[in-house]
Structure formats: structure tokens, C-alpha cells
PDB file of C-alpha atoms and ligand atoms in Angstrom:
ATOM      1  CA  MET A 104     -14.246  59.994 -39.103  1.00 96.00           C
ATOM      2  CA  LYS A 105     -15.314  56.868 -40.927  1.00 98.00           C
ATOM      3  CA  VAL A 106     -12.668  55.395 -43.164  1.00 98.00           C
ATOM      4  CA  LEU A 107     -13.263  53.112 -46.257  1.00 98.00           C
ATOM      5  CA  VAL A 108     -10.564  50.738 -47.178  1.00 98.00           C
ATOM      6  CA  PRO A 109     -11.052  48.975 -50.783  1.00 98.00           C
ATOM      7  CA  VAL A 110      -9.390  45.460 -50.529  1.00 98.00           C
ATOM      8  CA  LYS A 111      -8.985  43.301 -53.559  1.00 98.00           C
ATOM      9  CA  ARG A 112      -8.715  39.755 -54.029  1.00 98.00           C
ATOM     10  CA  VAL A 113      -5.547  38.958 -56.292  1.00 97.00           C
ATOM     11  CA  VAL A 114      -3.131  35.908 -56.994  1.00 96.00           C
ATOM     12  CA  ASP A 115      -0.672  35.929 -54.068  1.00 97.00           C
ATOM     13  CA  TYR A 116       2.346  37.762 -54.849  1.00 95.00           C
ATOM     14  CA  ASN A 117       4.565  34.728 -54.397  1.00 95.00           C
ATOM     15  CA  VAL A 118       2.813  32.735 -57.152  1.00 95.00           C
ATOM     16  CA  LYS A 119       4.530  32.555 -60.375  1.00 91.00           C
ATOM     17  CA  VAL A 120       1.445  33.358 -62.747  1.00 90.00           C
ATOM     18  CA  ARG A 121       1.106  31.148 -65.832  1.00 91.00           C
ATOM     19  CA  VAL A 122      -0.926  32.433 -68.767  1.00 93.00           C
ATOM     20  CA  LYS A 123      -4.036  30.334 -70.271  1.00 93.00           C
ATOM     21  CA  ALA A 124      -3.128  28.052 -73.350  1.00 91.00           C
ATOM     22  CA  ASP A 125      -5.587  30.250 -75.444  1.00 93.00           C
ATOM     23  CA  GLY A 126      -3.805  33.586 -74.457  1.00 92.00           C
ATOM     24  CA  SER A 127      -7.174  34.883 -72.939  1.00 90.00           C
ATOM     25  CA  GLY A 128      -5.742  35.514 -69.237  1.00 90.00           C
ATOM     26  CA  ILE A 129      -3.963  34.200 -66.477  1.00 90.00           C
ATOM     27  CA  ASP A 130      -4.827  30.807 -65.074  1.00 92.00           C
ATOM     28  CA  THR A 131      -6.164  31.126 -61.610  1.00 90.00           C
ATOM     29  CA  ALA A 132      -7.539  27.543 -61.122  1.00 89.00           C
ATOM     30  CA  GLY A 133      -6.039  26.146 -57.963  1.00 91.00           C
ATOM     31  CA  VAL A 134      -3.975  29.316 -57.327  1.00 95.00           C
ATOM     32  CA  LYS A 135      -3.379  31.041 -53.994  1.00 96.00           C
ATOM     33  CA  MET A 136      -5.108  34.316 -53.843  1.00 97.00           C
ATOM     34  CA  SER A 137      -4.418  37.125 -50.928  1.00 97.00           C
ATOM     35  CA  MET A 138      -5.367  40.569 -50.490  1.00 98.00           C
ATOM     36  CA  ASN A 139      -3.684  42.946 -52.804  1.00 98.00           C
ATOM     37  CA  PRO A 140      -0.260  44.141 -50.881  1.00 98.00           C
ATOM     38  CA  PHE A 141      -1.070  47.853 -51.201  1.00 98.00           C
ATOM     39  CA  ASP A 142      -4.430  47.345 -49.785  1.00 98.00           C
ATOM     40  CA  GLU A 143      -2.877  45.663 -46.724  1.00 98.00           C
ATOM     41  CA  ILE A 144      -1.143  48.957 -46.485  1.00 98.00           C
ATOM     42  CA  GLY A 145      -4.317  50.771 -46.630  1.00 98.00           C
ATOM     43  CA  VAL A 146      -5.965  48.664 -43.865  1.00 98.00           C
ATOM     44  CA  GLU A 147      -2.878  49.118 -41.607  1.00 98.00           C
ATOM     45  CA  GLU A 148      -2.975  52.892 -41.972  1.00 98.00           C
ATOM     46  CA  ALA A 149      -6.769  52.927 -41.312  1.00 98.00           C
ATOM     47  CA  VAL A 150      -6.339  50.787 -38.230  1.00 98.00           C
ATOM     48  CA  ARG A 151      -3.591  52.879 -37.049  1.00 98.00           C
ATOM     49  CA  LEU A 152      -5.898  55.905 -37.404  1.00 98.00           C
ATOM     50  CA  ARG A 153      -8.408  54.415 -35.288  1.00 98.00           C
ATOM     51  CA  GLU A 154      -6.017  53.265 -32.773  1.00 97.00           C
ATOM     52  CA  LYS A 155      -4.971  56.840 -32.402  1.00 97.00           C
ATOM     53  CA  GLY A 156      -8.337  57.920 -31.982  1.00 96.00           C
ATOM     54  CA  VAL A 157      -8.558  60.007 -35.163  1.00 97.00           C
ATOM     55  CA  ALA A 158     -10.788  57.535 -36.947  1.00 97.00           C
ATOM     56  CA  THR A 159     -13.983  56.004 -35.393  1.00 98.00           C
ATOM     57  CA  GLU A 160     -14.665  53.133 -37.766  1.00 98.00           C
ATOM     58  CA  VAL A 161     -12.909  51.433 -40.588  1.00 98.00           C
ATOM     59  CA  VAL A 162     -14.852  49.459 -43.234  1.00 98.00           C
ATOM     60  CA  ALA A 163     -13.221  47.187 -45.521  1.00 98.00           C
ATOM     61  CA  VAL A 164     -14.938  46.741 -48.905  1.00 98.00           C
ATOM     62  CA  SER A 165     -14.300  43.987 -51.659  1.00 98.00           C
ATOM     63  CA  LEU A 166     -15.918  43.720 -54.973  1.00 98.00           C
ATOM     64  CA  GLY A 167     -15.945  40.502 -56.987  1.00 97.00           C
ATOM     65  CA  VAL A 168     -16.563  36.756 -56.397  1.00 97.00           C
ATOM     66  CA  ALA A 169     -18.123  35.140 -53.235  1.00 98.00           C
ATOM     67  CA  GLN A 170     -14.457  34.273 -51.956  1.00 97.00           C
ATOM     68  CA  CYS A 171     -13.611  37.998 -51.746  1.00 98.00           C
ATOM     69  CA  GLN A 172     -15.316  37.407 -48.137  1.00 98.00           C
ATOM     70  CA  GLU A 173     -11.917  35.631 -47.021  1.00 97.00           C
ATOM     71  CA  THR A 174     -10.207  38.890 -48.268  1.00 98.00           C
ATOM     72  CA  ILE A 175     -12.557  40.915 -46.086  1.00 98.00           C
ATOM     73  CA  ARG A 176     -12.031  38.525 -43.288  1.00 98.00           C
ATOM     74  CA  THR A 177      -8.344  39.246 -43.289  1.00 98.00           C
ATOM     75  CA  ALA A 178      -8.809  43.063 -43.026  1.00 98.00           C
ATOM     76  CA  LEU A 179     -11.286  42.291 -40.229  1.00 98.00           C
ATOM     77  CA  ALA A 180      -8.562  40.339 -38.521  1.00 98.00           C
ATOM     78  CA  MET A 181      -6.206  42.988 -38.961  1.00 98.00           C
ATOM     79  CA  GLY A 182      -8.707  45.469 -37.133  1.00 98.00           C
ATOM     80  CA  ALA A 183     -11.275  46.891 -39.405  1.00 98.00           C
ATOM     81  CA  ASP A 184     -14.739  47.026 -37.844  1.00 98.00           C
ATOM     82  CA  ARG A 185     -17.001  45.697 -40.531  1.00 98.00           C
ATOM     83  CA  GLY A 186     -17.036  44.445 -44.103  1.00 98.00           C
ATOM     84  CA  ILE A 187     -19.057  45.199 -47.337  1.00 98.00           C
ATOM     85  CA  LEU A 188     -18.822  42.670 -50.056  1.00 98.00           C
ATOM     86  CA  VAL A 189     -20.320  43.520 -53.839  1.00 98.00           C
ATOM     87  CA  GLU A 190     -20.793  40.157 -55.036  1.00 98.00           C
ATOM     88  CA  THR A 191     -20.393  39.717 -58.828  1.00 97.00           C
ATOM     89  CA  ASP A 192     -18.904  37.071 -61.338  1.00 95.00           C
ATOM     90  CA  ALA A 193     -18.597  39.775 -63.845  1.00 93.00           C
ATOM     91  CA  GLU A 194     -15.049  40.731 -64.671  1.00 92.00           C
ATOM     92  CA  LEU A 195     -14.485  44.067 -63.032  1.00 96.00           C
ATOM     93  CA  GLN A 196     -12.434  46.805 -64.614  1.00 96.00           C
ATOM     94  CA  PRO A 197     -11.318  50.019 -62.812  1.00 96.00           C
ATOM     95  CA  LEU A 198     -14.078  52.190 -64.104  1.00 97.00           C
ATOM     96  CA  ALA A 199     -16.639  49.638 -62.685  1.00 97.00           C
ATOM     97  CA  VAL A 200     -15.046  49.273 -59.440  1.00 98.00           C
ATOM     98  CA  ALA A 201     -14.700  53.252 -59.037  1.00 98.00           C
ATOM     99  CA  LYS A 202     -18.426  53.286 -59.678  1.00 98.00           C
ATOM    100  CA  LEU A 203     -19.344  50.796 -57.349  1.00 98.00           C
ATOM    101  CA  LEU A 204     -17.163  52.409 -54.658  1.00 98.00           C
ATOM    102  CA  LYS A 205     -18.776  55.911 -55.169  1.00 98.00           C
ATOM    103  CA  ALA A 206     -22.051  54.196 -54.687  1.00 98.00           C
ATOM    104  CA  ILE A 207     -20.976  52.812 -51.436  1.00 98.00           C
ATOM    105  CA  ALA A 208     -19.319  56.222 -50.533  1.00 98.00           C
ATOM    106  CA  ASP A 209     -22.632  58.091 -51.232  1.00 98.00           C
ATOM    107  CA  LYS A 210     -24.379  55.456 -48.807  1.00 97.00           C
ATOM    108  CA  GLU A 211     -21.596  55.226 -46.104  1.00 98.00           C
ATOM    109  CA  GLN A 212     -20.335  58.862 -46.104  1.00 98.00           C
ATOM    110  CA  PRO A 213     -16.494  58.318 -44.999  1.00 98.00           C
ATOM    111  CA  ARG A 214     -14.360  61.193 -44.689  1.00 98.00           C
ATOM    112  CA  LEU A 215     -11.275  59.226 -46.063  1.00 98.00           C
ATOM    113  CA  ILE A 216     -11.109  56.333 -48.550  1.00 98.00           C
ATOM    114  CA  ILE A 217      -7.594  54.523 -48.570  1.00 98.00           C
ATOM    115  CA  LEU A 218      -6.937  52.509 -51.649  1.00 98.00           C
ATOM    116  CA  GLY A 219      -3.805  50.701 -52.973  1.00 98.00           C
ATOM    117  CA  LYS A 220      -1.638  52.646 -55.497  1.00 98.00           C
ATOM    118  CA  GLN A 221      -2.389  49.486 -57.825  1.00 97.00           C
ATOM    119  CA  ALA A 222      -3.459  46.017 -57.872  1.00 97.00           C
ATOM    120  CA  ILE A 223      -0.731  43.586 -58.587  1.00 96.00           C
ATOM    121  CA  ASP A 224      -2.692  41.491 -60.993  1.00 92.00           C
ATOM    122  CA  ASP A 225      -3.535  43.921 -63.692  1.00 91.00           C
ATOM    123  CA  ASP A 226      -1.107  47.035 -62.518  1.00 93.00           C
ATOM    124  CA  MET A 227      -3.897  49.222 -63.507  1.00 95.00           C
ATOM    125  CA  ASN A 228      -3.266  52.065 -61.189  1.00 97.00           C
ATOM    126  CA  ALA A 229      -6.299  53.607 -62.107  1.00 97.00           C
ATOM    127  CA  THR A 230      -9.131  53.116 -59.525  1.00 98.00           C
ATOM    128  CA  GLY A 231      -8.266  55.601 -56.954  1.00 98.00           C
ATOM    129  CA  GLN A 232      -7.969  58.533 -59.588  1.00 98.00           C
ATOM    130  CA  MET A 233     -11.242  57.652 -61.261  1.00 98.00           C
ATOM    131  CA  LEU A 234     -12.918  57.199 -57.785  1.00 98.00           C
ATOM    132  CA  ALA A 235     -11.659  60.746 -57.054  1.00 98.00           C
ATOM    133  CA  ALA A 236     -12.902  62.081 -60.157  1.00 98.00           C
ATOM    134  CA  LEU A 237     -16.377  60.523 -59.893  1.00 98.00           C
ATOM    135  CA  LEU A 238     -16.573  62.004 -56.068  1.00 98.00           C
ATOM    136  CA  ASP A 239     -14.970  65.152 -57.090  1.00 98.00           C
ATOM    137  CA  TRP A 240     -12.933  64.812 -53.917  1.00 98.00           C
ATOM    138  CA  PRO A 241      -9.154  65.751 -53.853  1.00 98.00           C
ATOM    139  CA  GLN A 242      -6.595  62.798 -54.133  1.00 98.00           C
ATOM    140  CA  GLY A 243      -2.983  62.215 -52.580  1.00 98.00           C
ATOM    141  CA  THR A 244      -1.748  59.419 -54.592  1.00 98.00           C
ATOM    142  CA  PHE A 245       1.407  57.184 -53.964  1.00 98.00           C
ATOM    143  CA  ALA A 246       1.307  58.247 -50.165  1.00 98.00           C
ATOM    144  CA  SER A 247       4.429  57.520 -48.128  1.00 98.00           C
ATOM    145  CA  LYS A 248       3.151  59.554 -45.084  1.00 98.00           C
ATOM    146  CA  ILE A 249      -0.097  60.937 -44.080  1.00 98.00           C
ATOM    147  CA  ALA A 250      -1.055  63.237 -41.266  1.00 97.00           C
ATOM    148  CA  ILE A 251      -4.618  64.185 -40.440  1.00 97.00           C
ATOM    149  CA  GLU A 252      -5.006  67.868 -38.975  1.00 93.00           C
ATOM    150  CA  GLY A 253      -8.605  69.163 -38.339  1.00 91.00           C
ATOM    151  CA  ASP A 254     -10.443  69.224 -41.535  1.00 95.00           C
ATOM    152  CA  GLY A 255      -7.552  68.303 -43.806  1.00 97.00           C
ATOM    153  CA  VAL A 256      -4.934  65.797 -44.287  1.00 98.00           C
ATOM    154  CA  THR A 257      -1.408  66.190 -45.326  1.00 98.00           C
ATOM    155  CA  VAL A 258       0.135  63.641 -47.961  1.00 98.00           C
ATOM    156  CA  THR A 259       3.803  62.897 -48.696  1.00 98.00           C
ATOM    157  CA  ARG A 260       3.840  61.425 -52.182  1.00 97.00           C
ATOM    158  CA  GLU A 261       6.412  59.300 -53.748  1.00 93.00           C
ATOM    159  CA  VAL A 262       7.239  61.031 -57.110  1.00 93.00           C
ATOM    160  CA  ASP A 263      10.015  60.402 -59.667  1.00 91.00           C
ATOM    161  CA  GLY A 264      12.191  63.231 -58.231  1.00 90.00           C
ATOM    162  CA  GLY A 265      11.835  62.508 -54.739  1.00 93.00           C
ATOM    163  CA  LEU A 266       8.983  63.482 -52.324  1.00 96.00           C
ATOM    164  CA  GLU A 267       5.997  66.063 -52.626  1.00 97.00           C
ATOM    165  CA  THR A 268       3.895  66.859 -50.181  1.00 97.00           C
ATOM    166  CA  VAL A 269       0.276  67.951 -50.607  1.00 98.00           C
ATOM    167  CA  ALA A 270      -2.670  69.338 -48.421  1.00 98.00           C
ATOM    168  CA  LEU A 271      -6.021  67.930 -49.013  1.00 98.00           C
ATOM    169  CA  THR A 272      -9.342  69.039 -47.538  1.00 98.00           C
ATOM    170  CA  LEU A 273     -11.518  66.223 -46.460  1.00 98.00           C
ATOM    171  CA  PRO A 274     -13.261  64.056 -47.764  1.00 98.00           C
ATOM    172  CA  ALA A 275     -10.311  62.813 -49.645  1.00 98.00           C
ATOM    173  CA  ILE A 276      -8.969  59.957 -51.540  1.00 98.00           C
ATOM    174  CA  ILE A 277      -5.537  58.418 -50.596  1.00 98.00           C
ATOM    175  CA  THR A 278      -3.599  55.824 -52.582  1.00 98.00           C
ATOM    176  CA  THR A 279      -0.874  53.930 -50.591  1.00 98.00           C
ATOM    177  CA  ASP A 280       2.648  53.565 -51.705  1.00 97.00           C
ATOM    178  CA  LEU A 281       5.283  50.600 -50.201  1.00 96.00           C
ATOM    179  CA  ARG A 282       6.676  52.987 -47.661  1.00 96.00           C
ATOM    180  CA  LEU A 283       3.760  54.273 -45.995  1.00 98.00           C
ATOM    181  CA  ASN A 284       3.815  51.449 -43.157  1.00 98.00           C
ATOM    182  CA  GLU A 285       4.717  47.604 -42.514  1.00 98.00           C
ATOM    183  CA  PRO A 286       1.451  45.822 -42.129  1.00 98.00           C
ATOM    184  CA  ARG A 287       0.751  43.722 -39.250  1.00 97.00           C
ATOM    185  CA  TYR A 288      -0.033  40.217 -38.922  1.00 95.00           C
ATOM    186  CA  ALA A 289      -3.235  39.236 -37.654  1.00 95.00           C
ATOM    187  CA  SER A 290      -3.151  37.518 -34.364  1.00 96.00           C
ATOM    188  CA  LEU A 291      -5.130  34.086 -33.909  1.00 96.00           C
ATOM    189  CA  PRO A 292      -7.291  35.769 -31.399  1.00 97.00           C
ATOM    190  CA  ASN A 293      -8.072  38.483 -33.794  1.00 97.00           C
ATOM    191  CA  ILE A 294      -8.533  36.073 -36.481  1.00 97.00           C
ATOM    192  CA  MET A 295     -11.274  34.423 -34.342  1.00 97.00           C
ATOM    193  CA  LYS A 296     -12.714  37.690 -33.238  1.00 97.00           C
ATOM    194  CA  ALA A 297     -13.069  38.600 -37.073  1.00 97.00           C
ATOM    195  CA  ARG A 298     -15.263  35.764 -37.611  1.00 96.00           C
ATOM    196  CA  LYS A 299     -17.884  37.564 -35.705  1.00 97.00           C
ATOM    197  CA  LYS A 300     -17.726  41.181 -37.255  1.00 98.00           C
ATOM    198  CA  PRO A 301     -20.256  41.964 -39.567  1.00 98.00           C
ATOM    199  CA  ILE A 302     -20.198  41.696 -43.380  1.00 98.00           C
ATOM    200  CA  ASP A 303     -23.136  43.287 -45.695  1.00 98.00           C
ATOM    201  CA  VAL A 304     -23.406  41.465 -48.870  1.00 98.00           C
ATOM    202  CA  MET A 305     -25.052  43.160 -51.880  1.00 98.00           C
ATOM    203  CA  LYS A 306     -24.940  42.994 -55.781  1.00 97.00           C
ATOM    204  CA  PRO A 307     -23.962  45.926 -58.313  1.00 97.00           C
ATOM    205  CA  ALA A 308     -27.475  46.187 -59.152  1.00 97.00           C
ATOM    206  CA  ASP A 309     -28.409  47.040 -55.583  1.00 98.00           C
ATOM    207  CA  LEU A 310     -26.062  50.014 -55.893  1.00 97.00           C
ATOM    208  CA  GLY A 311     -27.515  51.034 -59.453  1.00 97.00           C
ATOM    209  CA  VAL A 312     -24.280  50.231 -61.502  1.00 96.00           C
ATOM    210  CA  ASP A 313     -23.950  48.179 -64.642  1.00 94.00           C
ATOM    211  CA  PRO A 314     -20.311  46.724 -64.031  1.00 93.00           C
ATOM    212  CA  ALA A 315     -20.156  45.445 -67.734  1.00 93.00           C
ATOM    213  CA  PRO A 316     -16.244  45.800 -69.158  1.00 92.00           C
ATOM    214  CA  ARG A 317     -15.496  48.797 -71.401  1.00 90.00           C
ATOM    215  CA  LEU A 318     -12.072  47.155 -72.405  1.00 91.00           C
ATOM    216  CA  ALA A 319     -11.458  43.941 -74.169  1.00 92.00           C
ATOM    217  CA  THR A 320      -8.340  42.010 -73.415  1.00 90.00           C
ATOM    218  CA  LEU A 321      -6.848  40.939 -76.988  1.00 94.00           C
ATOM    219  CA  LYS A 322      -4.167  38.889 -75.763  1.00 93.00           C
ATOM    220  CA  VAL A 323      -2.005  37.843 -72.856  1.00 93.00           C
ATOM    221  CA  SER A 324       1.330  36.278 -73.439  1.00 92.00           C
ATOM    222  CA  GLU A 325       4.422  35.323 -71.292  1.00 88.00           C
ATOM    223  CA  PRO A 326       7.423  37.844 -71.214  1.00 85.00           C
ATOM    224  CA  PRO A 327      10.087  36.588 -73.839  1.00 87.00           C
ATOM    225  CA  LYS A 328      12.350  33.940 -72.605  1.00 86.00           C
ATOM    226  CA  ARG A 329      15.812  35.391 -71.478  1.00 85.00           C
ATOM    227  CA  LYS A 330      18.600  34.033 -73.417  1.00 85.00           C
ATOM    228  CA  ALA A 331      21.236  31.646 -71.649  1.00 88.00           C
ATOM    229  CA  GLY A 332      24.444  33.761 -70.496  1.00 86.00           C
ATOM    230  CA  VAL A 333      28.008  33.157 -71.192  1.00 87.00           C
ATOM    231  CA  LYS A 334      30.684  32.302 -68.655  1.00 91.00           C
ATOM    232  CA  VAL A 335      34.017  34.209 -68.983  1.00 92.00           C
ATOM    233  CA  GLY A 336      37.317  32.900 -68.185  1.00 94.00           C
ATOM    234  CA  SER A 337      38.924  36.179 -66.752  1.00 95.00           C
ATOM    235  CA  VAL A 338      38.420  39.574 -65.838  1.00 96.00           C
ATOM    236  CA  ALA A 339      40.002  40.798 -68.927  1.00 95.00           C
ATOM    237  CA  GLU A 340      37.865  38.859 -71.066  1.00 94.00           C
ATOM    238  CA  LEU A 341      34.881  40.145 -69.222  1.00 94.00           C
ATOM    239  CA  VAL A 342      36.164  43.641 -69.898  1.00 95.00           C
ATOM    240  CA  SER A 343      36.766  43.101 -73.460  1.00 93.00           C
ATOM    241  CA  LYS A 344      33.315  41.781 -74.012  1.00 91.00           C
ATOM    242  CA  LEU A 345      31.725  44.589 -72.183  1.00 91.00           C
ATOM    243  CA  ARG A 346      33.580  46.743 -74.518  1.00 92.00           C
ATOM    244  CA  THR A 347      32.933  45.105 -77.736  1.00 90.00           C
ATOM    245  CA  GLU A 348      29.720  43.006 -77.183  1.00 86.00           C
ATOM    246  CA  ALA A 349      27.436  44.540 -74.492  1.00 83.00           C
ATOM    247  CA  LYS A 350      24.801  46.496 -75.874  1.00 78.00           C
ATOM    248  CA  VAL A 351      22.169  48.871 -73.946  1.00 71.00           C
ATOM    249  CA  ILE A 352      18.810  47.392 -74.519  1.00 63.00           C
TER     250      ILE A 352
HETATM  251  P1  LIG B  15      -6.142  49.304 -59.816  1.00 75.01           P
HETATM  252  O1  LIG B  15      -6.620  50.531 -60.202  1.00 75.01           O
HETATM  253  O2  LIG B  15      -7.085  48.144 -60.639  1.00 75.01           O
HETATM  254  O3  LIG B  15      -4.640  49.047 -60.015  1.00 75.01           O
HETATM  255  O4  LIG B  15      -6.581  49.077 -58.259  1.00 75.01           O
HETATM  256  C1  LIG B  15      -6.147  50.048 -57.427  1.00 75.01           C
HETATM  257  C2  LIG B  15      -6.768  49.949 -56.115  1.00 75.01           C
HETATM  258  O5  LIG B  15      -8.158  49.921 -56.216  1.00 75.01           O
HETATM  259  C3  LIG B  15      -6.608  48.549 -55.489  1.00 75.01           C
HETATM  260  O6  LIG B  15      -5.446  48.742 -54.734  1.00 75.01           O
HETATM  261  C4  LIG B  15      -7.816  48.525 -54.445  1.00 75.01           C
HETATM  262  O7  LIG B  15      -7.573  49.125 -53.306  1.00 75.01           O
HETATM  263  C5  LIG B  15      -8.689  49.071 -55.184  1.00 75.01           C
HETATM  264  N1  LIG B  15      -9.520  47.955 -55.966  1.00 75.01           N
HETATM  265  C6  LIG B  15      -9.403  47.668 -57.290  1.00 75.01           C
HETATM  266  N2  LIG B  15     -10.114  46.749 -57.596  1.00 75.01           N
HETATM  267  C7  LIG B  15     -10.904  46.336 -56.433  1.00 75.01           C
HETATM  268  C8  LIG B  15     -11.758  45.269 -56.137  1.00 75.01           C
HETATM  269  N3  LIG B  15     -12.409  44.543 -56.949  1.00 75.01           N
HETATM  270  N4  LIG B  15     -12.190  45.312 -54.756  1.00 75.01           N
HETATM  271  C9  LIG B  15     -11.800  46.054 -54.018  1.00 75.01           C
HETATM  272  N5  LIG B  15     -10.757  47.129 -54.182  1.00 75.01           N
HETATM  273  C10 LIG B  15     -10.383  47.145 -55.308  1.00 75.01           C
END
């Protein structure tokens, strides 16, 4: 069983992002970029499936600028077998990503595609769902546990009220939630080995997809600054302020 794992290059989660002066987006110049954390969880899950003998091949796919090769190399160092880079400088929105991933799925014929539930840069939480719709495959989103049994997969989903378990027939789409697993750190020997693993590079046009954006960003702004707090002199004063001044926002 082949598993496809889309991995997005995003601003590292430790970086405090800054909005560009003209409000057109986030300033990424000189900023540390890493693999989207939910995609690390996807790679880990796929590699564990291969280690258990359930998956035969794990293919990491990234879409975007040439530096996405580094993100793919990280996935290869974690244990993925090979990579595919769809290289473009165009701004990629979820529908374009889903169309490109569908074209790759048509070529590669994976039985399972494990995406992150969302990319931490734009928080769209849309690509997995759109891809499931385009492929007409069942989807198990926000997965905190998965179990492959024969021709199906059972997915435990994190929903508002608790956990929901769904049974899907393969091929299927899964999106990862935080508790699915704890991704491994790549060891130095595996980082070295990853350098020799193959990465196919192609352009959106090779897949017959026009990645032009459908949404226009009107404005990006910083969240409002928090007002300074006050120091209270005693517990009694605190209780009194809570009674008379505190408001639910
Ligand atoms: P989003 O819908 O943008 O929040 O992204 C959800 C998931 O789709 C991510 O966690 C990735 O698994 C995948 N994805 C989105 N954009 C890309 C990209 N440019 N390259 C590879 N995977 C992507």
C-alpha cells in the first residue's frame, strides 16, 4: 500500500510573525521556515505504517518554491522513501493545492493520503476536505488514532464533544490532529541517507493544473495590542474588582 504525505513549508512555529508595512501579508524575508507541524505528524504516521509492514512506500509531496525541497528532505530523513516537488512561485491556495494533489494521486495511485488538518500559516483547514471531494474518496479528518484493517481504515476523530470513530473504505483521505503521535527527530545517519533519496521535480503545467489564486487577500493586520493590566493590593481588592469591573469579553 502506497501512502502519500503532503508536506507544506511554513514559517516555523517558534517565529513571531510580522505583518508587512503595506498590510499585504506576512513578512517572510530571512524568517526560519519548517515543515508544518501537522504534516510532521502525517509523515510519522505513514512511516510507522511502513515499519509495521502495512505500507510499502511513503511518498512526501510538497508544492511551492524551490526551497520546498528542504521540507521534502526533512520528510525523507524521518523515513519517507521518495519525494515529489511541484515547483511554482505562484501563491498557492487550498483549491489549487487540492487539484495538484489530485493529479498526483491519479498518477501515483496511493491507497491513503495523510494530510495535516491545517497549515499553521494560513489556518485554512480546507485542503484535505477539498481533495477528498475532488477524488470522491471518504475522509477521516482530525484523526487522533488510525487502524488499517484489510480494505478499510478506522479513524478516531477529535470532535467538539469528544471522540468519534468512523470506518472508511480505502482509498481514503486522513487529516492529522495533534494527538495522533509524537513525530521522531531525524537522526544524523538518516539525514545523510535522505540526501540520496530521489525527488521528482515538476511544474503545475506538467500536471495540467492552473494554480491561479481564486481568493484575493484584502488586508492583513496585527491583532490589537493588549491593554496594560493593573496590580491589586489585596485579595479583597481583587474580589471587589472582579465583582464590579470584570467583564466577559
Ligand atoms: P490548509 O488547508 O492550507 O490548512 O492545509 C492542510 C494540509 O494540506 C497541510 O497540513 C498539508 O498537509 C496540505 N498542504 C497545504 N498546502 C500544501 C503545500 N503547498 N504543499 C504540500 N502540502 C500542502
